[in-house]
Short mmCIF file of C-alpha atoms in Angstrom, two decimals:
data_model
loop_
_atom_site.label_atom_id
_atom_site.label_comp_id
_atom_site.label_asym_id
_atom_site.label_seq_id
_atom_site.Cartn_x
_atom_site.Cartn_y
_atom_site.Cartn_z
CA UNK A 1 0.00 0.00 0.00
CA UNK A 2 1.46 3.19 -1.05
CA UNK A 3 0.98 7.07 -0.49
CA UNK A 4 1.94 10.14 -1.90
CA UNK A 5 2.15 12.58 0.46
CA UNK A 6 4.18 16.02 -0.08
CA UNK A 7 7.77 14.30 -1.91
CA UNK A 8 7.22 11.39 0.53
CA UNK A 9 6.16 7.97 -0.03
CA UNK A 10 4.71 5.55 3.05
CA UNK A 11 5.16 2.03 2.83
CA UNK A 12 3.73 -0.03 5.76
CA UNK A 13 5.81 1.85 8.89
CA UNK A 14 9.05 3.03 6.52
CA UNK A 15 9.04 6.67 4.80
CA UNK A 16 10.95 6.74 1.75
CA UNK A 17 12.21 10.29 0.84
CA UNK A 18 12.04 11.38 -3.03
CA UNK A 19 15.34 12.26 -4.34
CA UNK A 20 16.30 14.11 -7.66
CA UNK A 21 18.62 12.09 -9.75
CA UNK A 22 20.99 13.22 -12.42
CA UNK A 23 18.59 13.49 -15.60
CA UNK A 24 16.47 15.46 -13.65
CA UNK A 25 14.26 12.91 -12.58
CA UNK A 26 13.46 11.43 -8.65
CA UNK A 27 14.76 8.36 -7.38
CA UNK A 28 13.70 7.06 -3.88
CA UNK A 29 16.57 7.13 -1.36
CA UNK A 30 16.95 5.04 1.94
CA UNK A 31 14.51 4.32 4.27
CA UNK A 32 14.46 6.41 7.25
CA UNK A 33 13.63 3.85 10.15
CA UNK A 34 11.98 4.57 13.19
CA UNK A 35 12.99 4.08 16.27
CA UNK A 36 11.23 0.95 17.88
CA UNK A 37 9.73 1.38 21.49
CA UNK A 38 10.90 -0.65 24.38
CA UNK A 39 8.76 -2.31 27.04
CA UNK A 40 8.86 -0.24 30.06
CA UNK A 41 7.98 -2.66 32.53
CA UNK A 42 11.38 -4.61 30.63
CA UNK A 43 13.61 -1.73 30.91
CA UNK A 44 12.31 -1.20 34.82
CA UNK A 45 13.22 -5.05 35.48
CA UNK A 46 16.40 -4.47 33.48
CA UNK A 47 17.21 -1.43 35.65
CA UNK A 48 16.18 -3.29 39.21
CA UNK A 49 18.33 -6.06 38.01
CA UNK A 50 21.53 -3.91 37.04
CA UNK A 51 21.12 -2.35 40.58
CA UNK A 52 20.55 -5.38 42.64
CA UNK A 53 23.98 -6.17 40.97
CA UNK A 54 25.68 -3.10 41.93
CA UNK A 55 24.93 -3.30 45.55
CA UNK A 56 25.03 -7.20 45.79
CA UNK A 57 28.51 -6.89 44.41
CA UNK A 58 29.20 -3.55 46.46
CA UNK A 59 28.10 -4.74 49.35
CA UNK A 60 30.28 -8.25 49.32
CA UNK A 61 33.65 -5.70 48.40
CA UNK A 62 32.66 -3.59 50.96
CA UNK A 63 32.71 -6.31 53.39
CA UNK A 64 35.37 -7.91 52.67
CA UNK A 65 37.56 -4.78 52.91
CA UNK A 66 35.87 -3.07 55.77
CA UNK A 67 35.19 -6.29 58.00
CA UNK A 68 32.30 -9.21 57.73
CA UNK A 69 30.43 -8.47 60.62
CA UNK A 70 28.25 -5.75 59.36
CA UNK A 71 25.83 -3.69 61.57
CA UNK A 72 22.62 -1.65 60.65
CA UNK A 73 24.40 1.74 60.07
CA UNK A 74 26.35 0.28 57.55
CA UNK A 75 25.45 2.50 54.07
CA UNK A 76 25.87 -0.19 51.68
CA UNK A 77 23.57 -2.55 53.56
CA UNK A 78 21.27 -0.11 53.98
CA UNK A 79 21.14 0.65 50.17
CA UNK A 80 21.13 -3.34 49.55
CA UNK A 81 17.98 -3.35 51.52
CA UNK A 82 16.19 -0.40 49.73
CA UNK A 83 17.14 -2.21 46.30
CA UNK A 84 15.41 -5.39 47.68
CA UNK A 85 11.93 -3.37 48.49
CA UNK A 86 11.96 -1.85 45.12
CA UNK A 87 12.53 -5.27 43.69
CA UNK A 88 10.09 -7.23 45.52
CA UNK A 89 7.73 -4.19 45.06
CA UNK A 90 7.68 -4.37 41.80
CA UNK A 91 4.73 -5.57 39.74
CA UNK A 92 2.65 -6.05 42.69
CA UNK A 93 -1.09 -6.20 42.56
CA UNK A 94 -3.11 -3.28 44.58
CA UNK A 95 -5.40 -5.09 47.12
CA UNK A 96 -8.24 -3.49 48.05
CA UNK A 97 -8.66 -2.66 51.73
CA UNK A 98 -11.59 -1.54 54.21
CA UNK A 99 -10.01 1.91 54.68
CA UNK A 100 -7.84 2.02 51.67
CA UNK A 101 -5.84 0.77 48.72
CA UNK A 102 -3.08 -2.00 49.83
CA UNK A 103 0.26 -2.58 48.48
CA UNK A 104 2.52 -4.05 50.49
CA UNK A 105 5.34 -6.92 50.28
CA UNK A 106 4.77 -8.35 53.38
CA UNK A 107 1.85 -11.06 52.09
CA UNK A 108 4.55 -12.95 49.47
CA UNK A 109 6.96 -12.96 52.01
CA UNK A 110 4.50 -14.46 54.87
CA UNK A 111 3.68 -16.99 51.82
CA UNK A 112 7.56 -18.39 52.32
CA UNK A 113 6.45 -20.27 55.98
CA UNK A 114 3.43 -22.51 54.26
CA UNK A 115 6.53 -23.39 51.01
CA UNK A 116 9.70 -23.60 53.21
CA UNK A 117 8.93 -25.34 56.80
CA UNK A 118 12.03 -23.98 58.54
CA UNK A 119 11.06 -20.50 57.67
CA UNK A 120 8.24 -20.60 60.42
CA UNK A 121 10.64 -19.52 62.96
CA UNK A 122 11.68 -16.11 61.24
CA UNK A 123 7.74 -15.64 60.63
CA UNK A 124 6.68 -15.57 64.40
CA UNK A 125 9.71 -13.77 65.08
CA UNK A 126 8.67 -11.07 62.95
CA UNK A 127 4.82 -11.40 64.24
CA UNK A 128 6.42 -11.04 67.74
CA UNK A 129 8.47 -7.92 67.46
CA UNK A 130 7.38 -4.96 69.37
CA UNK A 131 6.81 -1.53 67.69
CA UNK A 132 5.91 -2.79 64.41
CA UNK A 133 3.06 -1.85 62.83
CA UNK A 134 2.79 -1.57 59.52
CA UNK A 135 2.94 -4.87 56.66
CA UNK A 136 5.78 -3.05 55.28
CA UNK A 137 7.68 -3.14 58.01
CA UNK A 138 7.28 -6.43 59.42
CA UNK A 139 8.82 -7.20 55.72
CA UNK A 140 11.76 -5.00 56.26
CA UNK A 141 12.53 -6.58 59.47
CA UNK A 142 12.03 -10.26 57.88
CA UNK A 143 14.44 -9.47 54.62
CA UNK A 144 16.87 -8.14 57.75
CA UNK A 145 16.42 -11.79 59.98
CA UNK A 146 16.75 -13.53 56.86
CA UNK A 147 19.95 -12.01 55.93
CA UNK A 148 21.46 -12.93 59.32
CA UNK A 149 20.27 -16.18 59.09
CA UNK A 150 21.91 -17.09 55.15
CA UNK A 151 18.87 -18.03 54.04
CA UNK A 152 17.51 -15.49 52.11
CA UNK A 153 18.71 -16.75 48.92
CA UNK A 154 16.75 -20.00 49.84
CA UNK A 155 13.61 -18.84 51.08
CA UNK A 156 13.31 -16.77 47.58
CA UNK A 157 14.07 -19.80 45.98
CA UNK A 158 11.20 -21.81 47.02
CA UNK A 159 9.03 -18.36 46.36
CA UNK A 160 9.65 -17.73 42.81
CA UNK A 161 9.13 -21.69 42.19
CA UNK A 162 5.15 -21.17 43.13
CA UNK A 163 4.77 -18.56 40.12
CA UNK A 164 0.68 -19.84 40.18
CA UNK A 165 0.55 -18.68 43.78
CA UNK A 166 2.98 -15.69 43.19
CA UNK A 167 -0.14 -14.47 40.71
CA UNK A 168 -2.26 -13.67 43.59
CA UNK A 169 0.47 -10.67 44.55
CA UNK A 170 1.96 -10.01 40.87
CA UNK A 171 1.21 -8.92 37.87
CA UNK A 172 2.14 -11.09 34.75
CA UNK A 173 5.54 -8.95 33.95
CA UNK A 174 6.84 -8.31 37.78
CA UNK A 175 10.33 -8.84 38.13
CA UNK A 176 9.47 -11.87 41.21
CA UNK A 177 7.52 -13.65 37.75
CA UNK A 178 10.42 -12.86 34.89
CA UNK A 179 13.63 -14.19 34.65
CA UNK A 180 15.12 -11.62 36.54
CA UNK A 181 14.12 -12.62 39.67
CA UNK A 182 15.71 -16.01 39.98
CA UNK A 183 19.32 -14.34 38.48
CA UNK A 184 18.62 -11.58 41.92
CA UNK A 185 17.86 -15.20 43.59
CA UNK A 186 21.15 -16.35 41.94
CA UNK A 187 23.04 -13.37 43.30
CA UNK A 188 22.23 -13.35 46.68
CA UNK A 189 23.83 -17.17 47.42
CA UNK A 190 26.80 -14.61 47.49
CA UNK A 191 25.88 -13.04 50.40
CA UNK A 192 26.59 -15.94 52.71
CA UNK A 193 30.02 -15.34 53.13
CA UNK A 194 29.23 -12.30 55.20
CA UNK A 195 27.66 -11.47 58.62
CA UNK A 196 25.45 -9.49 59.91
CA UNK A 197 24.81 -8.18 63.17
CA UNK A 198 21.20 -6.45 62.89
CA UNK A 199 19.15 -4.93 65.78
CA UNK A 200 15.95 -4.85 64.36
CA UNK A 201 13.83 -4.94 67.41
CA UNK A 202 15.05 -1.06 68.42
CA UNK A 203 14.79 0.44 64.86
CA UNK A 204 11.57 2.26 63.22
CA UNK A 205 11.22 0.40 60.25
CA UNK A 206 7.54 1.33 59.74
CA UNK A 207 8.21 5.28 58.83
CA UNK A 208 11.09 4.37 56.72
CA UNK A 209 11.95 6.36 52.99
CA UNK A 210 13.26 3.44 50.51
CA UNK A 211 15.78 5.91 48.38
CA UNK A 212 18.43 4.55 46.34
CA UNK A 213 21.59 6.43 46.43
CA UNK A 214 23.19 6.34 42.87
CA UNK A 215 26.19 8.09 43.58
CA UNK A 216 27.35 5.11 45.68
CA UNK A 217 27.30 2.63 42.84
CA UNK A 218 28.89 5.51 40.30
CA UNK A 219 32.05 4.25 39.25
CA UNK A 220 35.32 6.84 39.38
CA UNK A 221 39.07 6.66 38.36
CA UNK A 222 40.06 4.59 41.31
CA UNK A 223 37.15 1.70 40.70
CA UNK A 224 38.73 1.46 37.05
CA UNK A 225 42.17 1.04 38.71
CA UNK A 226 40.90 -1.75 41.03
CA UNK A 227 39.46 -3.64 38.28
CA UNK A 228 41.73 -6.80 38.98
CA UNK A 229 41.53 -6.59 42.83
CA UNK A 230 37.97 -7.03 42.42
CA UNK A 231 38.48 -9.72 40.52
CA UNK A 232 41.07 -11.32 42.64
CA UNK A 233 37.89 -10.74 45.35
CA UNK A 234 35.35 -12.34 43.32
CA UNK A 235 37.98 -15.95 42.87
CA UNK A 236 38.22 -15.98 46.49
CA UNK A 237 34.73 -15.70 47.08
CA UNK A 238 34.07 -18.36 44.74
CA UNK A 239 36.29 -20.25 46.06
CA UNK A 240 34.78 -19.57 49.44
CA UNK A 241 31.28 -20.46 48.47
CA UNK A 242 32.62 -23.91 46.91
CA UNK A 243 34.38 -24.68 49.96
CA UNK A 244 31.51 -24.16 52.07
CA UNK A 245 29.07 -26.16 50.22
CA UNK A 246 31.56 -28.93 50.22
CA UNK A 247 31.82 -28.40 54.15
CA UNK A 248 27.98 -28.78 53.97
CA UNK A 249 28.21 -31.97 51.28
CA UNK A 250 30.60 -33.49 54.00
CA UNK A 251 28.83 -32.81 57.27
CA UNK A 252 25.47 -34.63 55.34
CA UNK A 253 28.04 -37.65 54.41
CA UNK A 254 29.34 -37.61 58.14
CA UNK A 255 26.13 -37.50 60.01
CA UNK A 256 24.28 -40.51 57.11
CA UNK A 257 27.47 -42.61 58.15
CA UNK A 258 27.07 -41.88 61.39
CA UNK A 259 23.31 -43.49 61.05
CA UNK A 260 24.62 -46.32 59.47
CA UNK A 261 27.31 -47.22 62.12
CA UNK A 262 24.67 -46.82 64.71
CA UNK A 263 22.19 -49.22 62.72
CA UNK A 264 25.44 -51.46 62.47
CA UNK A 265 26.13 -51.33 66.22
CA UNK A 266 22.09 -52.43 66.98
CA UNK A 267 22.25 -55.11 64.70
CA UNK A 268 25.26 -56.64 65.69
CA UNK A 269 24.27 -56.67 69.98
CA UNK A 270 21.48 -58.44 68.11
CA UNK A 271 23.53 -60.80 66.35
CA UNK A 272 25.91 -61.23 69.72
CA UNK A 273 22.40 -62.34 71.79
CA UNK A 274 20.74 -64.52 69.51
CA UNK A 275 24.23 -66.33 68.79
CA UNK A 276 24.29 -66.79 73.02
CA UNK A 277 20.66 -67.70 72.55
CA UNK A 278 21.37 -70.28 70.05
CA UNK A 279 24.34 -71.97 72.33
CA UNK A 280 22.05 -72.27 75.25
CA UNK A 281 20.12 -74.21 72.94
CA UNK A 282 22.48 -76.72 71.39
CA UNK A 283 24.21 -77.09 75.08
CA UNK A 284 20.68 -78.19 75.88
CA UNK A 285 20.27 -80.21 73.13
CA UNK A 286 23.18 -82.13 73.52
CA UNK A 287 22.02 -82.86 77.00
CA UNK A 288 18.97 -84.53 76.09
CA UNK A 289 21.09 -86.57 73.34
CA UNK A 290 23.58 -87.71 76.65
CA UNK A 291 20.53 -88.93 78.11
CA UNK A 292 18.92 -90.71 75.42
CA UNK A 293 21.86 -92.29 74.52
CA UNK A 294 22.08 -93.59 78.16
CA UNK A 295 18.40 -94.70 78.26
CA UNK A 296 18.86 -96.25 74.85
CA UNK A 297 21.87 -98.56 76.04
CA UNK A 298 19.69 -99.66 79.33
CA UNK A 299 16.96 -100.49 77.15
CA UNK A 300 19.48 -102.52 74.57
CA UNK A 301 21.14 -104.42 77.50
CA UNK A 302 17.98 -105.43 78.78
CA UNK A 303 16.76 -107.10 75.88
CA UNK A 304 19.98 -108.61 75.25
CA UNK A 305 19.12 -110.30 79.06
CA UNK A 306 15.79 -111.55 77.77
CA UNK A 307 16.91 -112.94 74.54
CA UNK A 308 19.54 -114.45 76.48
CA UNK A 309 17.04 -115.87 79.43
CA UNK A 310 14.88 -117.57 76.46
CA UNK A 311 17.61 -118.93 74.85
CA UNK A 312 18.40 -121.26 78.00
CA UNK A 313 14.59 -121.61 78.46
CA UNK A 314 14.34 -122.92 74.43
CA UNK A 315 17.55 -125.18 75.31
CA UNK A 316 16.09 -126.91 78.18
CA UNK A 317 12.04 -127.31 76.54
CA UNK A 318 14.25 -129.18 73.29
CA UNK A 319 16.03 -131.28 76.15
CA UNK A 320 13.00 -132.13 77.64
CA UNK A 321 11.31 -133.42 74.44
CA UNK A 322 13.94 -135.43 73.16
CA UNK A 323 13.68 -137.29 76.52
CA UNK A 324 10.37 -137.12 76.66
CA UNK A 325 10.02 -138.99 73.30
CA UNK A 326 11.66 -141.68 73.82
CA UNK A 327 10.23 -144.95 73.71
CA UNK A 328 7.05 -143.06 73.23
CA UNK A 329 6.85 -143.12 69.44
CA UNK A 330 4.54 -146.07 68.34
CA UNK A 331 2.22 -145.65 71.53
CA UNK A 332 1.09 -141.86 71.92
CA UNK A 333 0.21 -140.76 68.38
CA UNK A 334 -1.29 -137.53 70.14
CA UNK A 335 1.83 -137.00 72.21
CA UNK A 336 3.90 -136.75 68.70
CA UNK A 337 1.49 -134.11 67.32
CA UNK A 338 1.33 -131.80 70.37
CA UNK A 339 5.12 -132.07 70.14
CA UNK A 340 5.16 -130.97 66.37
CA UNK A 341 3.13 -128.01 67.12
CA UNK A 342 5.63 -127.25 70.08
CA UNK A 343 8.33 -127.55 67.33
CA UNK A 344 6.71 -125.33 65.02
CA UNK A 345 6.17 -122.87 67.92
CA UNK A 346 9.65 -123.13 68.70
CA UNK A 347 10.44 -122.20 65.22
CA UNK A 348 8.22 -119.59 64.95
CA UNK A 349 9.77 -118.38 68.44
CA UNK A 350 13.43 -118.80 66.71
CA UNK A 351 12.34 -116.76 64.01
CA UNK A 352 11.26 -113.86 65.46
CA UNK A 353 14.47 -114.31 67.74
CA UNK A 354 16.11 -114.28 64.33
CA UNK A 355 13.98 -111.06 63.36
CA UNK A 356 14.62 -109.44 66.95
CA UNK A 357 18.58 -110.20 66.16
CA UNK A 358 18.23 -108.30 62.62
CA UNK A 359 16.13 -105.73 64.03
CA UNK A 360 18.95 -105.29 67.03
CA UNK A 361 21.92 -104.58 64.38
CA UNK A 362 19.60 -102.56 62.68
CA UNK A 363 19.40 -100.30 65.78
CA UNK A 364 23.00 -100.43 66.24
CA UNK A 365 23.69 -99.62 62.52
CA UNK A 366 21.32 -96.39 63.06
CA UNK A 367 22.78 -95.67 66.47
CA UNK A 368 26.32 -95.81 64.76
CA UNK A 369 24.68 -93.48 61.84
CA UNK A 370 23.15 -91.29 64.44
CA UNK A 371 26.77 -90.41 66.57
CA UNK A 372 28.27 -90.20 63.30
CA UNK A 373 25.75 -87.59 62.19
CA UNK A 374 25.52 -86.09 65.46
CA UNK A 375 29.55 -85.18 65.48
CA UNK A 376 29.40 -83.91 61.95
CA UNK A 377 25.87 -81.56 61.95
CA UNK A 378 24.98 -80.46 65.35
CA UNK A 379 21.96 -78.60 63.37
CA UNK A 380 20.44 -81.66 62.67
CA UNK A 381 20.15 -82.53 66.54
CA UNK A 382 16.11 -82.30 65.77
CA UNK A 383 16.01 -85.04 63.06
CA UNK A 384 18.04 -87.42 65.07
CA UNK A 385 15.65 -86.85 68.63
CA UNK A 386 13.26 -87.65 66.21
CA UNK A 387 14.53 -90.97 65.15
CA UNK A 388 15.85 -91.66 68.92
CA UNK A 389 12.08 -91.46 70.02
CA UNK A 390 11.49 -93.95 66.67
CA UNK A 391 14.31 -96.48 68.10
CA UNK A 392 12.69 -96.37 71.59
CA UNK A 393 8.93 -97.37 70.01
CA UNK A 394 10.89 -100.09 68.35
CA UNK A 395 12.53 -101.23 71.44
CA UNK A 396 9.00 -100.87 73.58
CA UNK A 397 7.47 -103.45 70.79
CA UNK A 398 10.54 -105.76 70.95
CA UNK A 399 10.14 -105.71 75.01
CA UNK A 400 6.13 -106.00 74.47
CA UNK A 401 7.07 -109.13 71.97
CA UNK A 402 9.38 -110.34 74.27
CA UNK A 403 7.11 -110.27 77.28
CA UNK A 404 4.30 -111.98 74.38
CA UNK A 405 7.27 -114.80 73.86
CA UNK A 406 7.19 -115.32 77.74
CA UNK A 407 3.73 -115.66 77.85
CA UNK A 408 3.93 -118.67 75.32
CA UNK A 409 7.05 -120.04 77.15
CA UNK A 410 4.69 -120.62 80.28
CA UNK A 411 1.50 -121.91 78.13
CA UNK A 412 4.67 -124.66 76.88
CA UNK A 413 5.44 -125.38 80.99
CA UNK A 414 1.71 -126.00 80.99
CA UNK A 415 1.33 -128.56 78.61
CA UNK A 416 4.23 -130.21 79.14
CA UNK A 417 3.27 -131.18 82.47
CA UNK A 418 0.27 -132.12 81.03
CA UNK A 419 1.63 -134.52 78.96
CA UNK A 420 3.67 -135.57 82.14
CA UNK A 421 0.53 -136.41 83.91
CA UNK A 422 -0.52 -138.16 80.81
CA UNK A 423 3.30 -140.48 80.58
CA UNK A 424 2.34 -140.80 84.00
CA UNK A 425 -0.95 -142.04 83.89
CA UNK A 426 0.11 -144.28 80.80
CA UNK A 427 2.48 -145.98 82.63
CA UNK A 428 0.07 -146.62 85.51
CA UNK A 429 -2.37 -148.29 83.24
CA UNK A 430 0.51 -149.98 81.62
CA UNK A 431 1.93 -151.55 84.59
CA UNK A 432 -1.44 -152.54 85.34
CA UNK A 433 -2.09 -154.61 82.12
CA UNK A 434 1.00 -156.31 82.22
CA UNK A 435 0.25 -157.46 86.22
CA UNK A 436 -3.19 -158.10 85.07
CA UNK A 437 -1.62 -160.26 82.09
CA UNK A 438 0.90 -162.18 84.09
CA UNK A 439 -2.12 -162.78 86.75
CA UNK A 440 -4.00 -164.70 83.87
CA UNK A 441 -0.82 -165.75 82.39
CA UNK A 442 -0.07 -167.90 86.08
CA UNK A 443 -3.93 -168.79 86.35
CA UNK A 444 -3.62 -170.46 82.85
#
């Protein structure tokens, strides 16, 4: 879109100025640009940040020439103060009172206790100083506590993180929402290496004038000639803040391993009383194998007695019958049955005497197992009570089948007297046949 307008022509937001040429004619010469507008809200946070700079930096020279404890009459602290109000004051939203129209920085900076937990002590400090009245100066006397305290740069921190809740106190293009205020936040870590001795509970901070002295920060022939002690100052700060949050790395590594030795410590008296614990047991447990061991050799020796006692007792009955059959064979047909079934009895006796024997070296072959497993696992003392208390059921039947055996051994004594009777009886009527046969044999 073009205009004519009086030797001029207006493209867009360029003039173009009409110049004659050499045959008389008009050519259009350069463009005559104008000057684009800046932001002013940018330029203001520019301007805050530039001076929060100068008396950050001035402030840590200062102190490091003049001395590190600093006290409230100090000008450059002072003037680092009044930069801090005009920074934090910056952007913020006009709150609408009863009375009248609010503005203070005290409601961000009472935001800091509900986002940073240790900063509830400086809070009711502030709430509890005497003489203070106004929300502006409980702030000034926070941004003072906080400074002696070398947290400021912290509490900040955690502020400008929360930009949704910083909205309720700033506009969209404060210097608290912008990038500028986490490089102020940046700054102020610097601060730490000084100290400040404040009295803030004496001084009227309610009725005082935040005005920044430039001429302070206005740089003359001697700053220019100081340029490399400053920078000398700013190594050995750096320095000093790297050393100090190394300090800080190592007291965290210190106290953790000091945790750990102390959870070391607890679990090793634990250790130490269940290892007592578990030798109380096994001293125990080898007690109660000493003793079964002892009742288990009683037990053996007396069955070896009774197997020993019916042997003779099996000896004598097979005595008996091999006199007892004598001459007996062709007359008592009975007699020679009863005394099979005695002999099978007796075998069946001999066979579970046979059994008892197998079932005795069987129980020595496990006993031998058992003290051979007992000296090689002691943790296996359980398993072998176990098959102790097995050997001693075993040894109960063999007495309860020996008893059985003796039981039989009398019914034998029984009817082998019997049978005694009968011889006896048979004889009798024997003797009588033959007198009663010679008696007819004479009368004949």
């Amino acid at each position: 879109m073009t205009f004519q307008v009086w030797g001029w022509r207006r493209e867009a937001s360029q003039l173009w100025a009409w110049v004659p040429d050499a045959e008389g004619g008009r050519r259009a010469a350069m463009p005559r640009r104008t000057p684009a507008t800046k932001d002013p809200t940018a330029v203001e946070r520019a301007n805050l940040l530039n001076m929060a700079k100068l008396s950050i930096k001035g402030l840590i020279e200062s102190a490091l020439s003049f001395g590190r404890t600093l006290d409230s009459d100090y000008p450059p602290l002072q003037q680092f103060f009044v930069v801090m109000e005009h920074c934090l004051k910056h952007g913020l939203k006009v709150r609408k009172s009863f009375l009248s129209y609010n503005k203070t920085i005290w409601g961000p900076l009472e935001l800091v206790e509900k986002l940073y937990p240790e900063a509830e002590e400086i809070g009711a400090s502030v709430r509890d100083l005497p003489g203070l009245k106004t929300p502006l100066g409980r702030a000034r006397a926070w941004l003072r506590l906080a400074l002696m305290q070398k947290k400021m740069a912290d509490y900040l921190r955690c502020l400008i993180i929360q930009r949704d809740l910083l909205s309720e106190f700033y506009e969209y293009h404060a210097l608290m929402m912008e990038e500028e205020g986490a490089v102020i936040v940046g700054l102020l870590v610097g601060l730490n290496v000084i100290d400040a001795n404040l009295c803030v509970k004496g001084e009227d901070l309610d009725s005082q004038v935040g005005v920044i002295d430039f001429s302070m920060y206005l740089k003359n022939e001697e700053d220019i000639g100081n340029k490399e002690r400053n920078v000398q100052i700013a190594a050995i700060l750096d320095q000093k803040n790297y050393v100090e949050e190394l300090n800080r790395q190592l007291n965290s590594t210190v106290s953790s391993l000091h945790s750990r030795v102390d959870s070391l410590e607890k679990s090793n008296t634990k250790l130490i009383e269940e290892l007592a614990i578990a030798k109380n047991n096994i001293i125990k447990l080898q007690e109660e194998n000493h003793q079964l061991r002892s009742e288990n050799k009683l037990i053996l020796m007396k069955t070896q007695q009774h197997l020993e006692v019916t042997k003779v007792d099996v000896e004598t009955e097979l005595q008996t019958y091999k006199h007892s059959r004598q001459g007996l064979d062709e007359m008592y047909n009975e007699a020679r049955r009863q005394l099979r079934d005695e002999s099978q009895l007796r075998q069946d006796v001999e066979n579970e005497l046979a059994v008892q024997v197998s079932m005795k070296h069987e129980i020595e072959l496990a006993m031998k197992l058992l003290e051979k497993d007992i000296h090689e696992k002691q943790d296996t003392l359980i398993g072998l009570r176990q098959q102790l208390e097995e050997v001693k059921a075993i040894n109960i039947e063999m007495y309860q089948k020996l008893q059985g055996s003796e039981a039989d051994l009398k019914e034998k004594n029984e009817i082998t007297a019997r049978l005694e009777e009968k011889t006896n009886k048979i004889t009798a009527a024997m003797r009588q046949l033959e007198q009663s046969s010679s008696l007819s044999f004479t009368q004949s």
